[in-house]
N, CA, C and O atoms as a Tinker XYZ file with bonds, in Angstrom:
   500  protein
     1  N      6.090000   28.580000 -132.614000    73     2
     2  CA     5.351000   27.648000 -133.628000    64     1     3
     3  C      4.306000   26.689000 -132.791000    63     2     4     5
     4  O      3.079000   26.615000 -132.853000    81     3
     5  N      5.098000   26.106000 -132.125000    73     3     6
     6  CA     4.440000   24.656000 -131.727000    64     5     7
     7  C      3.184000   25.173000 -130.802000    63     6     8     9
     8  O      2.206000   24.465000 -130.561000    81     7
     9  N      3.330000   26.303000 -130.396000    73     7    10
    10  CA     2.346000   26.671000 -129.497000    64     9    11
    11  C      1.034000   27.190000 -130.001000    63    10    12    13
    12  O      0.006000   27.226000 -129.325000    81    11
    13  N      1.172000   27.658000 -131.458000    73    11    14
    14  CA     0.061000   27.848000 -132.311000    64    13    15
    15  C     -0.356000   26.551000 -132.718000    63    14    16    17
    16  O     -1.567000   26.397000 -132.553000    81    15
    17  N      0.154000   25.699000 -133.129000    73    15    18
    18  CA    -0.083000   24.132000 -133.615000    64    17    19
    19  C     -1.240000   23.781000 -132.357000    63    18    20    21
    20  O     -2.457000   23.639000 -132.480000    81    19
    21  N     -0.566000   23.715000 -131.367000    73    19    22
    22  CA    -1.494000   23.149000 -130.115000    64    21    23
    23  C     -2.585000   23.961000 -129.925000    63    22    24    25
    24  O     -3.584000   23.378000 -129.504000    81    23
    25  N     -2.678000   25.158000 -130.118000    73    23    26
    26  CA    -3.692000   26.057000 -129.923000    64    25    27
    27  C     -4.723000   25.861000 -130.869000    63    26    28    29
    28  O     -5.891000   25.867000 -130.482000    81    27
    29  N     -4.424000   25.678000 -132.141000    73    27    30
    30  CA    -5.532000   25.347000 -133.354000    64    29    31
    31  C     -6.011000   23.962000 -133.121000    63    30    32    33
    32  O     -7.189000   23.724000 -133.392000    81    31
    33  N     -5.260000   23.024000 -132.658000    73    31    34
    34  CA    -5.861000   21.560000 -132.592000    64    33    35
    35  C     -6.849000   21.766000 -131.320000    63    34    36    37
    36  O     -8.003000   21.351000 -131.427000    81    35
    37  N     -6.458000   22.355000 -130.198000    73    35    38
    38  CA    -7.439000   22.521000 -129.313000    64    37    39
    39  C     -8.922000   23.347000 -129.687000    63    38    40    41
    40  O    -10.041000   23.132000 -129.219000    81    39
    41  N     -8.538000   24.259000 -130.596000    73    39    42
    42  CA    -9.762000   24.988000 -130.982000    64    41    43
    43  C    -10.631000   24.115000 -131.745000    63    42    44    45
    44  O    -11.798000   24.053000 -131.360000    81    43
    45  N    -10.274000   23.403000 -132.791000    73    43    46
    46  CA   -10.765000   22.370000 -133.426000    64    45    47
    47  C    -11.733000   21.198000 -132.790000    63    46    48    49
    48  O    -12.758000   20.713000 -133.268000    81    47
    49  N    -11.142000   20.943000 -131.697000    73    47    50
    50  CA   -11.880000   20.073000 -130.439000    64    49    51
    51  C    -13.179000   20.917000 -129.736000    63    50    52    53
    52  O    -14.235000   20.392000 -129.382000    81    51
    53  N    -12.851000   22.285000 -129.630000    73    51    54
    54  CA   -13.756000   23.107000 -129.129000    64    53    55
    55  C    -15.044000   23.381000 -129.916000    63    54    56    57
    56  O    -16.201000   23.579000 -129.547000    81    55
    57  N    -14.363000   23.318000 -131.323000    73    55    58
    58  CA   -15.622000   23.562000 -132.492000    64    57    59
    59  C    -16.499000   22.529000 -132.576000    63    58    60    61
    60  O    -17.715000   22.660000 -132.711000    81    59
    61  N    -15.842000   21.400000 -132.491000    73    59    62
    62  CA   -16.704000   19.947000 -132.794000    64    61    63
    63  C    -17.506000   19.638000 -131.510000    63    62    64    65
    64  O    -18.497000   18.909000 -131.558000    81    63
    65  N    -17.071000   20.196000 -130.370000    73    63    66
    66  CA   -17.836000   20.022000 -129.050000    64    65    67
    67  C    -19.116000   20.948000 -129.043000    63    66    68    69
    68  O    -20.191000   20.618000 -128.542000    81    67
    69  N    -18.864000   22.107000 -129.646000    73    67    70
    70  CA   -19.831000   23.147000 -129.658000    64    69    71
    71  C    -21.046000   22.797000 -130.793000    63    70    72    73
    72  O    -22.237000   23.073000 -130.653000    81    71
    73  N    -20.448000   22.142000 -131.904000    73    71    74
    74  CA   -21.482000   21.554000 -132.615000    64    73    75
    75  C    -22.335000   20.309000 -132.045000    63    74    76    77
    76  O    -23.517000   20.207000 -132.374000    81    75
    77  N    -21.703000   19.312000 -131.143000    73    75    78
    78  CA   -22.193000   18.263000 -130.773000    64    77    79
    79  C    -23.387000   18.733000 -129.589000    63    78    80    81
    80  O    -24.518000   18.246000 -129.582000    81    79
    81  N    -22.930000   19.721000 -128.644000    73    79    82
    82  CA   -23.916000   20.150000 -127.670000    64    81    83
    83  C    -24.729000   20.865000 -128.161000    63    82    84    85
    84  O    -25.637000   21.307000 -127.456000    81    83
    85  N    -24.613000   21.263000 -129.849000    73    83    86
    86  CA   -25.797000   22.125000 -130.253000    64    85    87
    87  C    -26.016000   23.697000 -129.592000    63    86    88    89
    88  O    -27.042000   24.375000 -129.630000    81    87
    89  N    -25.048000   23.945000 -129.139000    73    87    90
    90  CA   -24.793000   25.558000 -128.679000    64    89    91
    91  C    -24.759000   26.424000 -129.779000    63    90    92    93
    92  O    -25.577000   27.344000 -129.792000    81    91
    93  N    -23.965000   26.302000 -130.706000    73    91    94
    94  CA   -23.529000   27.066000 -131.972000    64    93    95
    95  C    -23.005000   28.354000 -131.653000    63    94    96    97
    96  O    -23.278000   29.337000 -132.341000    81    95
    97  N    -22.173000   28.411000 -130.520000    73    95    98
    98  CA   -21.396000   29.753000 -130.007000    64    97    99
    99  C    -20.473000   30.374000 -131.151000    63    98   100   101
   100  O    -20.252000   31.568000 -131.356000    81    99
   101  N    -19.949000   29.170000 -131.904000    73    99   102
   102  CA   -18.840000   29.636000 -132.790000    64   101   103
   103  C    -19.447000   29.534000 -133.919000    63   102   104   105
   104  O    -18.735000   29.958000 -134.829000    81   103
   105  N    -20.698000   29.066000 -134.346000    73   103   106
   106  CA   -21.496000   28.966000 -135.647000    64   105   107
   107  C    -22.949000   29.715000 -135.765000    63   106   108   109
   108  O    -23.925000   29.096000 -136.190000    81   107
   109  N    -23.024000   30.958000 -135.398000    73   107   110
   110  CA   -24.248000   31.550000 -135.553000    64   109   111
   111  C    -24.848000   31.456000 -136.665000    63   110   112   113
   112  O    -26.078000   31.427000 -136.689000    81   111
   113  N    -24.121000   31.391000 -137.780000    73   111   114
   114  CA   -25.122000   31.467000 -139.112000    64   113   115
   115  C    -25.498000   29.952000 -139.335000    63   114   116   117
   116  O    -26.473000   29.709000 -140.046000    81   115
   117  N    -24.868000   29.044000 -138.836000    73   115   118
   118  CA   -25.540000   27.544000 -138.978000    64   117   119
   119  C    -26.671000   27.583000 -137.756000    63   118   120   121
   120  O    -27.839000   27.312000 -138.032000    81   119
   121  N    -26.416000   27.813000 -136.855000    73   119   122
   122  CA   -27.636000   28.060000 -135.840000    64   121   123
   123  C    -28.733000   28.686000 -136.624000    63   122   124   125
   124  O    -29.807000   28.085000 -136.585000    81   123
   125  N    -28.674000   29.743000 -137.306000    73   123   126
   126  CA   -29.884000   30.616000 -137.791000    64   125   127
   127  C    -30.334000   29.843000 -139.174000    63   126   128   129
   128  O    -31.445000   30.000000 -139.681000    81   127
   129  N    -29.422000   29.079000 -139.650000    73   127   130
   130  CA   -29.993000   28.247000 -140.864000    64   129   131
   131  C    -30.745000   27.278000 -140.671000    63   130   132   133
   132  O    -31.636000   26.968000 -141.462000    81   131
   133  N    -30.446000   26.538000 -139.377000    73   131   134
   134  CA   -31.090000   25.194000 -138.873000    64   133   135
   135  C    -32.371000   25.977000 -138.132000    63   134   136   137
   136  O    -33.442000   25.397000 -138.307000    81   135
   137  N    -32.420000   26.919000 -137.516000    73   135   138
   138  CA   -33.592000   27.373000 -137.133000    64   137   139
   139  C    -34.508000   27.872000 -138.349000    63   138   140   141
   140  O    -35.637000   27.382000 -138.381000    81   139
   141  N    -34.232000   28.606000 -139.156000    73   139   142
   142  CA   -34.840000   29.106000 -140.562000    64   141   143
   143  C    -35.351000   27.602000 -141.262000    63   142   144   145
   144  O    -36.415000   27.641000 -141.881000    81   143
   145  N    -34.674000   26.382000 -141.184000    73   143   146
   146  CA   -35.118000   25.211000 -141.782000    64   145   147
   147  C    -36.322000   24.558000 -141.068000    63   146   148   149
   148  O    -37.352000   24.171000 -141.621000    81   147
   149  N    -36.017000   24.494000 -139.698000    73   147   150
   150  CA   -36.891000   24.236000 -138.866000    64   149   151
   151  C    -38.461000   24.871000 -138.824000    63   150   152   153
   152  O    -39.494000   24.265000 -138.539000    81   151
   153  N    -38.320000   26.092000 -139.150000    73   151   154
   154  CA   -39.598000   26.901000 -139.326000    64   153   155
   155  C    -40.342000   26.252000 -140.474000    63   154   156   157
   156  O    -41.543000   26.051000 -140.292000    81   155
   157  N    -39.814000   25.899000 -141.614000    73   155   158
   158  CA   -40.337000   25.561000 -143.081000    64   157   159
   159  C    -40.580000   24.131000 -142.765000    63   158   160   161
   160  O    -41.095000   23.529000 -143.707000    81   159
   161  N    -40.376000   23.486000 -141.808000    73   159   162
   162  CA   -40.909000   22.404000 -141.337000    64   161   163
   163  C    -39.760000   20.982000 -141.909000    63   162   164   165
   164  O    -40.189000   19.829000 -141.937000    81   163
   165  N    -38.475000   21.289000 -142.276000    73   163   166
   166  CA   -37.719000   20.245000 -142.624000    64   165   167
   167  C    -36.731000   20.088000 -141.455000    63   166   168   169
   168  O    -35.922000   20.985000 -141.217000    81   167
   169  N    -36.775000   19.124000 -140.829000    73   167   170
   170  CA   -35.924000   18.658000 -139.663000    64   169   171
   171  C    -34.479000   18.120000 -140.061000    63   170   172   173
   172  O    -34.151000   16.935000 -139.997000    81   171
   173  N    -33.715000   19.102000 -140.455000    73   171   174
   174  CA   -32.504000   18.673000 -141.061000    64   173   175
   175  C    -31.568000   18.724000 -139.950000    63   174   176   177
   176  O    -30.537000   18.172000 -140.336000    81   175
   177  N    -31.442000   19.132000 -138.741000    73   175   178
   178  CA   -30.137000   19.424000 -137.833000    64   177   179
   179  C    -29.510000   18.281000 -137.874000    63   178   180   181
   180  O    -28.321000   18.272000 -138.194000    81   179
   181  N    -30.147000   17.162000 -137.578000    73   179   182
   182  CA   -29.069000   15.969000 -137.452000    64   181   183
   183  C    -28.243000   15.787000 -138.708000    63   182   184   185
   184  O    -27.063000   15.457000 -138.589000    81   183
   185  N    -28.721000   15.956000 -139.775000    73   183   186
   186  CA   -28.015000   15.902000 -140.837000    64   185   187
   187  C    -27.056000   16.915000 -140.978000    63   186   188   189
   188  O    -25.870000   16.594000 -141.055000    81   187
   189  N    -27.298000   17.755000 -141.010000    73   187   190
   190  CA   -26.426000   18.940000 -141.154000    64   189   191
   191  C    -25.156000   19.030000 -140.011000    63   190   192   193
   192  O    -23.980000   19.150000 -140.353000    81   191
   193  N    -25.592000   18.954000 -138.656000    73   191   194
   194  CA   -24.728000   18.806000 -137.536000    64   193   195
   195  C    -23.713000   17.703000 -137.763000    63   194   196   197
   196  O    -22.523000   17.889000 -137.506000    81   195
   197  N    -24.269000   16.308000 -138.344000    73   195   198
   198  CA   -23.058000   15.269000 -138.590000    64   197   199
   199  C    -22.224000   15.624000 -139.666000    63   198   200   201
   200  O    -21.030000   15.351000 -139.541000    81   199
   201  N    -22.682000   16.293000 -140.911000    73   199   202
   202  CA   -21.770000   16.621000 -141.976000    64   201   203
   203  C    -20.827000   17.501000 -141.573000    63   202   204   205
   204  O    -19.745000   17.446000 -142.158000    81   203
   205  N    -21.022000   18.546000 -140.451000    73   203   206
   206  CA   -20.035000   19.381000 -139.938000    64   205   207
   207  C    -19.133000   18.711000 -139.082000    63   206   208   209
   208  O    -17.938000   18.927000 -139.283000    81   207
   209  N    -19.467000   17.910000 -138.128000    73   207   210
   210  CA   -18.723000   17.337000 -137.347000    64   209   211
   211  C    -17.969000   16.351000 -138.131000    63   210   212   213
   212  O    -16.894000   15.979000 -137.661000    81   211
   213  N    -18.356000   15.879000 -139.229000    73   211   214
   214  CA   -17.589000   14.932000 -140.168000    64   213   215
   215  C    -16.317000   15.785000 -140.798000    63   214   216   217
   216  O    -15.210000   15.334000 -141.092000    81   215
   217  N    -16.782000   17.113000 -140.919000    73   215   218
   218  CA   -15.568000   17.959000 -141.679000    64   217   219
   219  C    -14.494000   18.104000 -140.697000    63   218   220   221
   220  O    -13.296000   17.854000 -140.833000    81   219
   221  N    -15.263000   18.645000 -139.473000    73   219   222
   222  CA   -14.043000   18.920000 -138.440000    64   221   223
   223  C    -13.307000   17.678000 -137.854000    63   222   224   225
   224  O    -12.222000   17.871000 -137.305000    81   223
   225  N    -13.738000   16.613000 -137.917000    73   223   226
   226  CA   -13.037000   15.100000 -137.507000    64   225   227
   227  C    -11.946000   15.030000 -138.859000    63   226   228   229
   228  O    -10.736000   15.048000 -138.633000    81   227
   229  N    -12.407000   14.957000 -140.110000    73   227   230
   230  CA   -11.302000   15.050000 -140.776000    64   229   231
   231  C    -10.318000   15.917000 -140.844000    63   230   232   233
   232  O     -9.216000   15.544000 -141.246000    81   231
   233  N    -10.602000   17.553000 -140.367000    73   231   234
   234  CA    -9.616000   18.514000 -140.254000    64   233   235
   235  C     -8.640000   17.976000 -138.923000    63   234   236   237
   236  O     -7.426000   17.820000 -139.054000    81   235
   237  N     -9.242000   17.764000 -137.857000    73   235   238
   238  CA    -8.658000   17.325000 -136.609000    64   237   239
   239  C     -7.533000   15.862000 -137.189000    63   238   240   241
   240  O     -6.377000   15.789000 -136.772000    81   239
   241  N     -7.977000   15.062000 -137.935000    73   239   242
   242  CA    -7.203000   13.807000 -138.229000    64   241   243
   243  C     -5.976000   14.335000 -139.215000    63   242   244   245
   244  O     -4.794000   14.074000 -138.990000    81   243
   245  N     -6.413000   15.069000 -140.273000    73   243   246
   246  CA    -5.574000   15.642000 -141.272000    64   245   247
   247  C     -4.263000   16.503000 -140.392000    63   246   248   249
   248  O     -3.041000   16.451000 -140.530000    81   247
   249  N     -5.057000   17.213000 -139.544000    73   247   250
   250  CA    -3.861000   18.299000 -138.895000    64   249   251
   251  C     -2.882000   17.283000 -138.086000    63   250   252   253
   252  O     -1.657000   17.340000 -138.199000    81   251
   253  N     -3.577000   16.319000 -137.235000    73   251   254
   254  CA    -2.794000   15.415000 -136.401000    64   253   255
   255  C     -1.797000   14.805000 -137.259000    63   254   256   257
   256  O     -0.619000   15.035000 -136.987000    81   255
   257  N     -2.062000   14.095000 -138.209000    73   255   258
   258  CA    -1.135000   13.519000 -139.239000    64   257   259
   259  C      0.014000   14.496000 -139.762000    63   258   260   261
   260  O      1.208000   14.199000 -139.806000    81   259
   261  N     -0.461000   15.523000 -140.090000    73   259   262
   262  CA     0.649000   16.499000 -140.622000    64   261   263
   263  C      1.667000   17.080000 -139.710000    63   262   264   265
   264  O      2.777000   17.466000 -140.076000    81   263
   265  N      1.179000   17.117000 -138.421000    73   263   266
   266  CA     1.953000   17.761000 -137.379000    64   265   267
   267  C      2.178000   16.630000 -136.404000    63   266   268   269
   268  O      2.297000   16.994000 -135.234000    81   267
   269  N      2.254000   15.425000 -136.624000    73   267   270
   270  CA     2.587000   14.391000 -135.771000    64   269   271
   271  C      4.131000   14.799000 -135.147000    63   270   272   273
   272  O      4.304000   14.909000 -133.933000    81   271
   273  N      5.190000   15.000000 -136.111000    73   271   274
   274  CA     6.453000   14.952000 -135.630000    64   273   275
   275  C      6.518000   16.102000 -134.568000    63   274   276   277
   276  O      7.246000   15.886000 -133.600000    81   275
   277  N      5.887000   17.231000 -134.622000    73   275   278
   278  CA     5.845000   18.310000 -133.664000    64   277   279
   279  C      5.625000   17.940000 -132.209000    63   278   280   281
   280  O      6.152000   18.359000 -131.179000    81   279
   281  N      4.716000   17.055000 -132.427000    73   279   282
   282  CA     4.382000   16.490000 -131.060000    64   281   283
   283  C      5.207000   15.434000 -130.304000    63   282   284   285
   284  O      5.269000   15.255000 -129.088000    81   283
   285  N      5.858000   14.742000 -131.350000    73   283   286
   286  CA     6.975000   13.712000 -130.778000    64   285   287
   287  C      7.976000   14.705000 -130.318000    63   286   288   289
   288  O      8.410000   14.471000 -129.190000    81   287
   289  N      8.407000   15.658000 -130.858000    73   287   290
   290  CA     9.425000   16.553000 -130.479000    64   289   291
   291  C      9.297000   17.519000 -129.583000    63   290   292   293
   292  O     10.292000   18.210000 -129.362000    81   291
   293  N      8.143000   17.773000 -128.917000    73   291   294
   294  CA     7.477000   19.001000 -128.233000    64   293   295
   295  C      8.280000   19.103000 -126.768000    63   294   296   297
   296  O      8.274000   20.112000 -126.063000    81   295
   297  N      8.806000   18.155000 -126.529000    73   295   298
   298  CA     9.659000   18.295000 -125.118000    64   297   299
   299  C     10.906000   18.462000 -125.602000    63   298   300   301
   300  O     11.579000   19.119000 -124.807000    81   299
   301  N     11.489000   18.150000 -126.554000    73   299   302
   302  CA    12.723000   18.765000 -126.976000    64   301   303
   303  C     13.082000   20.008000 -127.387000    63   302   304   305
   304  O     14.119000   20.615000 -127.120000    81   303
   305  N     11.823000   20.473000 -128.299000    73   303   306
   306  CA    11.581000   21.868000 -128.571000    64   305   307
   307  C     11.293000   22.622000 -127.277000    63   306   308   309
   308  O     11.576000   23.820000 -127.264000    81   307
   309  N     10.908000   22.216000 -126.482000    73   307   310
   310  CA    10.819000   23.049000 -125.075000    64   309   311
   311  C     12.207000   23.088000 -124.467000    63   310   312   313
   312  O     12.587000   23.961000 -123.686000    81   311
   313  N     12.753000   22.315000 -124.790000    73   311   314
   314  CA    14.160000   22.269000 -124.253000    64   313   315
   315  C     14.901000   23.763000 -124.611000    63   314   316   317
   316  O     15.517000   24.488000 -123.829000    81   315
   317  N     14.676000   23.939000 -125.824000    73   315   318
   318  CA    15.469000   25.090000 -126.308000    64   317   319
   319  C     14.896000   26.524000 -125.564000    63   318   320   321
   320  O     15.624000   27.514000 -125.629000    81   319
   321  N     13.709000   26.610000 -124.928000    73   319   322
   322  CA    13.249000   27.689000 -124.224000    64   321   323
   323  C     13.564000   27.459000 -122.761000    63   322   324   325
   324  O     13.783000   28.448000 -122.062000    81   323
   325  N     13.603000   26.383000 -122.291000    73   323   326
   326  CA    13.473000   25.818000 -120.994000    64   325   327
   327  C     14.644000   24.844000 -120.691000    63   326   328   329
   328  O     14.262000   23.756000 -120.261000    81   327
   329  N     16.025000   25.001000 -120.826000    73   327   330
   330  CA    16.874000   24.043000 -120.835000    64   329   331
   331  C     17.298000   23.717000 -119.329000    63   330   332   333
   332  O     17.845000   22.691000 -118.923000    81   331
   333  N     16.886000   24.914000 -118.558000    73   331   334
   334  CA    17.199000   24.462000 -117.000000    64   333   335
   335  C     16.016000   23.596000 -116.168000    63   334   336   337
   336  O     16.129000   23.080000 -115.056000    81   335
   337  N     14.927000   23.600000 -116.999000    73   335   338
   338  CA    13.965000   22.479000 -116.224000    64   337   339
   339  C     13.377000   21.482000 -117.028000    63   338   340   341
   340  O     12.328000   20.876000 -116.812000    81   339
   341  N     14.132000   21.373000 -117.949000    73   339   342
   342  CA    13.666000   19.990000 -118.961000    64   341   343
   343  C     14.520000   18.920000 -118.369000    63   342   344   345
   344  O     15.720000   18.996000 -118.104000    81   343
   345  N     13.700000   17.898000 -118.200000    73   343   346
   346  CA    14.414000   16.464000 -117.823000    64   345   347
   347  C     15.058000   15.749000 -119.203000    63   346   348   349
   348  O     14.625000   15.652000 -120.351000    81   347
   349  N     16.156000   15.345000 -118.627000    73   347   350
   350  CA    16.828000   14.548000 -120.069000    64   349   351
   351  C     16.005000   13.457000 -120.435000    63   350   352   353
   352  O     15.668000   13.279000 -121.606000    81   351
   353  N     15.648000   12.690000 -119.471000    73   351   354
   354  CA    14.336000   11.491000 -119.969000    64   353   355
   355  C     13.404000   11.824000 -120.827000    63   354   356   357
   356  O     12.959000   10.823000 -121.388000    81   355
   357  N     12.861000   12.922000 -121.209000    73   355   358
   358  CA    11.712000   13.718000 -121.859000    64   357   359
   359  C     12.432000   14.111000 -123.084000    63   358   360   361
   360  O     11.656000   14.377000 -124.002000    81   359
   361  N     13.681000   14.228000 -123.375000    73   359   362
   362  CA    14.146000   14.523000 -124.640000    64   361   363
   363  C     14.099000   13.412000 -125.969000    63   362   364   365
   364  O     14.500000   12.265000 -125.775000    81   363
   365  N     13.746000   13.694000 -126.900000    73   363   366
   366  CA    13.831000   12.809000 -128.110000    64   365   367
   367  C     14.997000   13.191000 -128.883000    63   366   368   369
   368  O     14.876000   14.013000 -129.791000    81   367
   369  N     16.214000   12.620000 -128.575000    73   367   370
   370  CA    17.454000   13.064000 -129.163000    64   369   371
   371  C     17.813000   12.619000 -130.701000    63   370   372   373
   372  O     18.729000   13.103000 -131.366000    81   371
   373  N     16.788000   11.468000 -131.185000    73   371   374
   374  CA    17.205000   10.771000 -132.284000    64   373   375
   375  C     17.302000   11.368000 -133.173000    63   374   376   377
   376  O     18.002000   10.875000 -134.057000    81   375
   377  N     16.663000   12.748000 -133.440000    73   375   378
   378  CA    16.888000   13.679000 -134.639000    64   377   379
   379  C     18.219000   14.612000 -134.398000    63   378   380   381
   380  O     18.400000   15.563000 -135.158000    81   379
   381  N     19.159000   14.336000 -133.330000    73   379   382
   382  CA    20.179000   14.872000 -133.130000    64   381   383
   383  C     21.422000   14.292000 -133.335000    63   382   384   385
   384  O     22.432000   14.954000 -133.094000    81   383
   385  N     21.512000   12.940000 -133.823000    73   383   386
   386  CA    22.510000   12.011000 -133.822000    64   385   387
   387  C     23.902000   12.439000 -134.249000    63   386   388   389
   388  O     24.993000   12.043000 -133.840000    81   387
   389  N     23.557000   13.477000 -135.305000    73   387   390
   390  CA    24.811000   14.054000 -136.124000    64   389   391
   391  C     25.407000   15.153000 -135.092000    63   390   392   393
   392  O     26.473000   15.681000 -135.406000    81   391
   393  N     24.859000   15.481000 -134.031000    73   391   394
   394  CA    25.673000   16.394000 -133.160000    64   393   395
   395  C     26.567000   15.381000 -132.253000    63   394   396   397
   396  O     27.358000   15.952000 -131.501000    81   395
   397  N     26.558000   14.362000 -132.227000    73   395   398
   398  CA    27.469000   13.772000 -131.347000    64   397   399
   399  C     27.657000   14.057000 -129.904000    63   398   400   401
   400  O     28.673000   14.550000 -129.414000    81   399
   401  N     26.344000   13.619000 -129.126000    73   399   402
   402  CA    26.508000   14.187000 -128.073000    64   401   403
   403  C     26.371000   13.177000 -126.981000    63   402   404   405
   404  O     25.309000   13.152000 -126.358000    81   403
   405  N     27.385000   12.292000 -126.663000    73   403   406
   406  CA    27.397000   11.471000 -125.953000    64   405   407
   407  C     27.515000   11.844000 -124.592000    63   406   408   409
   408  O     26.936000   11.186000 -123.728000    81   407
   409  N     28.300000   12.969000 -124.272000    73   407   410
   410  CA    28.382000   13.484000 -122.828000    64   409   411
   411  C     27.244000   14.460000 -122.524000    63   410   412   413
   412  O     27.136000   14.973000 -121.410000    81   411
   413  N     26.466000   14.690000 -123.444000    73   411   414
   414  CA    25.282000   15.577000 -123.332000    64   413   415
   415  C     24.673000   15.457000 -121.712000    63   414   416   417
   416  O     24.575000   16.398000 -120.925000    81   415
   417  N     24.371000   14.305000 -121.506000    73   415   418
   418  CA    23.279000   14.049000 -120.279000    64   417   419
   419  C     24.121000   14.555000 -119.017000    63   418   420   421
   420  O     23.533000   15.121000 -118.096000    81   419
   421  N     25.557000   14.338000 -118.981000    73   419   422
   422  CA    26.452000   14.840000 -117.878000    64   421   423
   423  C     26.409000   16.259000 -117.959000    63   422   424   425
   424  O     26.175000   16.964000 -116.978000    81   423
   425  N     26.652000   16.740000 -119.216000    73   423   426
   426  CA    26.600000   18.329000 -119.294000    64   425   427
   427  C     25.466000   18.972000 -118.916000    63   426   428   429
   428  O     25.573000   19.981000 -118.219000    81   427
   429  N     24.328000   18.545000 -119.271000    73   427   430
   430  CA    22.997000   18.787000 -118.781000    64   429   431
   431  C     22.784000   19.022000 -117.206000    63   430   432   433
   432  O     22.347000   20.054000 -116.697000    81   431
   433  N     23.160000   17.922000 -116.581000    73   431   434
   434  CA    23.042000   17.930000 -115.012000    64   433   435
   435  C     24.173000   19.215000 -114.603000    63   434   436   437
   436  O     23.851000   20.074000 -113.782000    81   435
   437  N     25.329000   19.221000 -115.189000    73   435   438
   438  CA    26.376000   20.425000 -114.809000    64   437   439
   439  C     25.452000   21.797000 -114.990000    63   438   440   441
   440  O     25.358000   22.612000 -114.072000    81   439
   441  N     24.832000   21.953000 -116.167000    73   439   442
   442  CA    24.471000   22.970000 -116.254000    64   441   443
   443  C     23.096000   23.336000 -115.579000    63   442   444   445
   444  O     22.999000   24.501000 -115.191000    81   443
   445  N     21.927000   22.426000 -115.370000    73   443   446
   446  CA    21.009000   22.719000 -114.498000    64   445   447
   447  C     21.244000   22.623000 -112.843000    63   446   448   449
   448  O     20.377000   22.750000 -111.979000    81   447
   449  N     22.846000   22.329000 -112.633000    73   447   450
   450  CA    23.194000   22.565000 -111.312000    64   449   451
   451  C     23.679000   23.777000 -110.977000    63   450   452   453
   452  O     24.019000   24.062000 -109.829000    81   451
   453  N     23.740000   24.584000 -111.990000    73   451   454
   454  CA    24.599000   25.816000 -112.080000    64   453   455
   455  C     23.622000   26.786000 -111.835000    63   454   456   457
   456  O     22.783000   27.005000 -112.708000    81   455
   457  N     23.599000   27.621000 -110.401000    73   455   458
   458  CA    22.536000   28.633000 -110.320000    64   457   459
   459  C     22.808000   29.981000 -111.061000    63   458   460   461
   460  O     21.924000   30.825000 -111.208000    81   459
   461  N     24.099000   30.130000 -111.523000    73   459   462
   462  CA    24.271000   31.282000 -112.433000    64   461   463
   463  C     23.788000   30.948000 -113.823000    63   462   464   465
   464  O     23.471000   31.929000 -114.496000    81   463
   465  N     23.680000   29.897000 -114.326000    73   463   466
   466  CA    22.974000   29.547000 -115.680000    64   465   467
   467  C     21.552000   29.970000 -115.498000    63   466   468   469
   468  O     20.961000   30.933000 -115.986000    81   467
   469  N     21.099000   28.957000 -114.618000    73   467   470
   470  CA    19.675000   29.106000 -114.342000    64   469   471
   471  C     19.252000   30.671000 -114.140000    63   470   472   473
   472  O     18.255000   31.050000 -114.755000    81   471
   473  N     19.907000   31.540000 -113.369000    73   471   474
   474  CA    19.479000   32.841000 -113.171000    64   473   475
   475  C     19.368000   33.335000 -114.509000    63   474   476   477
   476  O     18.318000   33.910000 -114.795000    81   475
   477  N     20.399000   33.200000 -115.520000    73   475   478
   478  CA    20.622000   33.963000 -116.723000    64   477   479
   479  C     19.312000   33.485000 -117.684000    63   478   480   481
   480  O     18.704000   34.345000 -118.321000    81   479
   481  N     19.001000   32.368000 -117.736000    73   479   482
   482  CA    17.899000   31.785000 -118.447000    64   481   483
   483  C     16.439000   32.437000 -117.963000    63   482   484   485
   484  O     15.581000   32.874000 -118.730000    81   483
   485  N     16.373000   32.404000 -116.677000    73   483   486
   486  CA    15.281000   32.930000 -116.081000    64   485   487
   487  C     15.167000   34.629000 -116.726000    63   486   488   489
   488  O     14.181000   35.000000 -117.362000    81   487
   489  N     16.118000   35.353000 -116.485000    73   487   490
   490  CA    16.417000   36.737000 -116.667000    64   489   491
   491  C     15.901000   36.962000 -118.269000    63   490   492   493
   492  O     15.100000   37.854000 -118.549000    81   491
   493  N     16.366000   36.196000 -119.107000    73   491   494
   494  CA    16.237000   36.247000 -120.672000    64   493   495
   495  C     14.824000   35.778000 -121.103000    63   494   496   497
   496  O     14.585000   35.998000 -122.290000    81   495
   497  N     13.841000   35.182000 -120.399000    73   495   498
   498  CA    12.660000   34.733000 -120.671000    64   497   499
   499  C     11.723000   36.076000 -120.742000    63   498   500
   500  O     10.521000   35.978000 -120.988000    81   499
């Protein structure tokens, strides 16, 4: 799920850049409407693009606020898939105090040093 969240966030930035550069690759109807308005002598492209950028910026900000915890825990969530390559220093274990994992760092070192376990995780990916 974290991958989908990151992908959507990246797409919002691509959409924003598409409008700023006035390519309108992802907004063909907007391009058509702007061209139609220009034909009728109404120079409104600046106003329309500013409104679209404003909506996209609001979406980016709202999306970022709602999913900020995912960003904070992304390295820790990555640990679930790749425990053999995740550094202990990058883990945010504050959410896991209830697990009483005082010895976790030492256990992780033992685990990451075991070629048998590393091979098992590589095979299951």
